[in-house]
Amino acid sequence: MKIGYPCINRTLDCTCSGTFRLDSYSDARLIHKIEQNLACLQRILEFNVERGILFFRISSDLIPFASHDVNQLDWKEYFADGLVGIGNFVKQGDIRISMHPDQFIVLNSKREDVYRRSVRELEYHGDVLDSMGLDGTAKVQLHVGGVYGEKERSKDRFVERYLKLEPGIRERLVIENDDRSYTVRDCLDIHGRTGVPVLFDYFHHTLNHGGEELRDILEEVTGTWKKKDGVPMWDYSSQMPGERKGRHGEHLGIHDFREFLKKTKGFDFDLMLEIKDKEKSALAALDLLSRES
DNA sequence: AGTTGTCAAGCTAGT
DNA sequence: ACTAGCTTGACAACT
């Protein structure tokens, strides 16, 4: 099992998701920002490897305005060496990588313009991982999207559009259950019609599920990942105590985490900790695992 | 140096 | 009707 955290390292004094305002766009500014982001990504990965953190989610802002019309720079070509360099470091260090397009990417949107932009943005995510030379185990995780008051039709629209994606991105895409709309069961249904692997989000599942037995549904989820997809990825987060339901916690709750490990014993997965304090929780989780095994 | 309004983009549910 | 929340606040103009 690999443990990871998303996008940001709070210990280091750099970010790999730096961006700027559209109003102040220039190619020079873009190039400068990408240089900073790539340099920081390298530092974060080194920090992680030194401490045994072998799973990391790369921010969608690595290349600012990547799929926006304003950006006409051939960044894949311009930064080819830097991207390959990071990819080599990832492979050497046996690091697992994921990306998670943000909430504006809605493949099943009823709006054609949103659908079109979403495809472009998905292709961008695939391009980053391709440019690093990573294999199909590096995944792009996405929620199913909007419901629009008619879930079955909205699922159908997801399936149709998924099947029309370029093979390159289709091989990286995985779908994730969310906290209010699409359950793991919905995702498994879509898997049955497309073959897309299902990324299990434990926290979302506790908030939004159909009452099925956890271990039964985990067996099904595990079966959606083929050898070429790698070990199943799962997301885990803690509830912010006292805050509204679904709000993410500041720290890893050790008691709850131990319970989670007990309930899921025997399953093989790589775990992304979606917790505000990032690498600190990842280190706490690794520490717990090493002491209990 | 610190504060604050705003940022490319969608959708849902709670108030 | 408005807004918080989402995988991650942070940029940039102001005082």
mmCIF file of N, CA, C and O (backbone and C1' of nucleotides) in Angstrom, chain B residues 2-15:
data_model
loop_
_atom_site.group_PDB
_atom_site.id
_atom_site.type_symbol
_atom_site.label_atom_id
_atom_site.label_comp_id
_atom_site.label_asym_id
_atom_site.label_seq_id
_atom_site.Cartn_x
_atom_site.Cartn_y
_atom_site.Cartn_z
ATOM 1 P P DG B 2 3.588 41.056 8.562
ATOM 2 O "O5'" DG B 2 2.076 41.527 8.358
ATOM 3 C "C5'" DG B 2 1.636 42.745 8.950
ATOM 4 C "C4'" DG B 2 0.333 43.156 8.325
ATOM 5 C "C3'" DG B 2 -0.695 42.025 8.205
ATOM 6 O "O3'" DG B 2 -1.901 42.481 8.767
ATOM 7 C "C1'" DG B 2 -0.467 43.143 6.138
ATOM 8 P P DT B 3 -3.192 41.587 8.851
ATOM 9 O "O5'" DT B 3 -4.094 42.238 7.715
ATOM 10 C "C5'" DT B 3 -4.310 43.645 7.724
ATOM 11 C "C4'" DT B 3 -5.228 44.024 6.580
ATOM 12 C "C3'" DT B 3 -6.454 43.109 6.426
ATOM 13 O "O3'" DT B 3 -7.580 43.936 6.225
ATOM 14 C "C1'" DT B 3 -5.275 43.236 4.379
ATOM 15 P P DT B 4 -9.045 43.307 6.264
ATOM 16 O "O5'" DT B 4 -9.351 43.246 4.707
ATOM 17 C "C5'" DT B 4 -9.272 44.445 3.924
ATOM 18 C "C4'" DT B 4 -9.553 44.108 2.474
ATOM 19 C "C3'" DT B 4 -10.718 43.130 2.268
ATOM 20 O "O3'" DT B 4 -11.456 43.545 1.143
ATOM 21 C "C1'" DT B 4 -8.822 42.315 1.191
ATOM 22 P P DG B 5 -13.036 43.307 1.086
ATOM 23 O "O5'" DG B 5 -13.274 43.353 -0.479
ATOM 24 C "C5'" DG B 5 -12.688 44.409 -1.258
ATOM 25 C "C4'" DG B 5 -12.353 43.877 -2.637
ATOM 26 C "C3'" DG B 5 -13.463 43.045 -3.282
ATOM 27 O "O3'" DG B 5 -13.519 43.398 -4.656
ATOM 28 C "C1'" DG B 5 -11.490 41.755 -3.142
ATOM 29 P P DT B 6 -14.616 42.772 -5.612
ATOM 30 O "O5'" DT B 6 -13.765 41.642 -6.358
ATOM 31 C "C5'" DT B 6 -12.639 42.027 -7.142
ATOM 32 C "C4'" DT B 6 -11.874 40.793 -7.545
ATOM 33 C "C3'" DT B 6 -12.696 39.761 -8.318
ATOM 34 O "O3'" DT B 6 -12.197 39.736 -9.639
ATOM 35 C "C1'" DT B 6 -11.287 38.736 -6.683
ATOM 36 P P DC B 7 -13.011 38.972 -10.785
ATOM 37 O "O5'" DC B 7 -12.093 37.699 -11.063
ATOM 38 C "C5'" DC B 7 -10.730 37.887 -11.477
ATOM 39 C "C4'" DC B 7 -9.960 36.614 -11.226
ATOM 40 C "C3'" DC B 7 -10.489 35.383 -11.974
ATOM 41 O "O3'" DC B 7 -9.413 34.781 -12.678
ATOM 42 C "C1'" DC B 7 -10.143 34.906 -9.679
ATOM 43 P P DA B 8 -9.337 35.066 -14.234
ATOM 44 O "O5'" DA B 8 -10.148 33.850 -14.844
ATOM 45 C "C5'" DA B 8 -10.248 33.787 -16.257
ATOM 46 C "C4'" DA B 8 -11.554 33.163 -16.655
ATOM 47 C "C3'" DA B 8 -12.513 32.813 -15.533
ATOM 48 O "O3'" DA B 8 -13.832 32.872 -16.075
ATOM 49 C "C1'" DA B 8 -11.669 30.822 -16.491
ATOM 50 P P DA B 9 -15.130 32.560 -15.148
ATOM 51 O "O5'" DA B 9 -15.482 31.036 -15.453
ATOM 52 C "C5'" DA B 9 -15.855 30.648 -16.765
ATOM 53 C "C4'" DA B 9 -15.909 29.144 -16.835
ATOM 54 C "C3'" DA B 9 -16.786 28.512 -15.744
ATOM 55 O "O3'" DA B 9 -17.676 27.605 -16.358
ATOM 56 C "C1'" DA B 9 -14.661 27.485 -15.783
ATOM 57 P P DG B 10 -19.160 27.475 -15.882
ATOM 58 O "O5'" DG B 10 -19.073 26.124 -15.046
ATOM 59 C "C5'" DG B 10 -18.695 24.940 -15.690
ATOM 60 C "C4'" DG B 10 -19.454 23.769 -15.105
ATOM 61 C "C3'" DG B 10 -20.973 23.925 -15.090
ATOM 62 O "O3'" DG B 10 -21.527 22.633 -15.254
ATOM 63 C "C1'" DG B 10 -20.158 23.909 -12.861
ATOM 64 P P DC B 11 -23.163 22.476 -15.369
ATOM 65 O "O5'" DC B 11 -23.535 22.040 -13.892
ATOM 66 C "C5'" DC B 11 -22.993 20.828 -13.377
ATOM 67 C "C4'" DC B 11 -23.280 20.725 -11.899
ATOM 68 C "C3'" DC B 11 -24.741 20.869 -11.507
ATOM 69 O "O3'" DC B 11 -25.215 19.591 -11.131
ATOM 70 C "C1'" DC B 11 -23.250 21.948 -9.973
ATOM 71 P P DT B 12 -26.714 19.359 -10.603
ATOM 72 O "O5'" DT B 12 -26.515 19.406 -9.027
ATOM 73 C "C5'" DT B 12 -25.565 18.543 -8.426
ATOM 74 C "C4'" DT B 12 -25.575 18.787 -6.931
ATOM 75 C "C3'" DT B 12 -26.968 18.841 -6.326
ATOM 76 O "O3'" DT B 12 -27.045 17.870 -5.301
ATOM 77 C "C1'" DT B 12 -25.663 20.716 -5.641
ATOM 78 P P DA B 13 -28.434 17.586 -4.560
ATOM 79 O "O5'" DA B 13 -28.243 18.385 -3.200
ATOM 80 C "C5'" DA B 13 -27.059 18.147 -2.438
ATOM 81 C "C4'" DA B 13 -26.984 19.139 -1.307
ATOM 82 C "C3'" DA B 13 -28.261 19.274 -0.480
ATOM 83 O "O3'" DA B 13 -27.880 19.476 0.865
ATOM 84 C "C1'" DA B 13 -27.712 21.361 -1.341
ATOM 85 P P DG B 14 -28.912 19.271 2.073
ATOM 86 O "O5'" DG B 14 -28.557 20.509 2.994
ATOM 87 C "C5'" DG B 14 -27.185 20.880 3.195
ATOM 88 C "C4'" DG B 14 -27.104 22.329 3.601
ATOM 89 C "C3'" DG B 14 -28.202 22.757 4.575
ATOM 90 O "O3'" DG B 14 -27.621 23.588 5.569
ATOM 91 C "C1'" DG B 14 -28.252 24.145 2.670
ATOM 92 P P DT B 15 -28.453 23.994 6.842
ATOM 93 O "O5'" DT B 15 -28.777 25.523 6.538
ATOM 94 C "C5'" DT B 15 -27.714 26.473 6.501
ATOM 95 C "C4'" DT B 15 -28.230 27.791 5.966
ATOM 96 C "C3'" DT B 15 -29.457 28.318 6.711
ATOM 97 O "O3'" DT B 15 -29.052 29.399 7.555
ATOM 98 C "C1'" DT B 15 -29.632 28.613 4.355
#
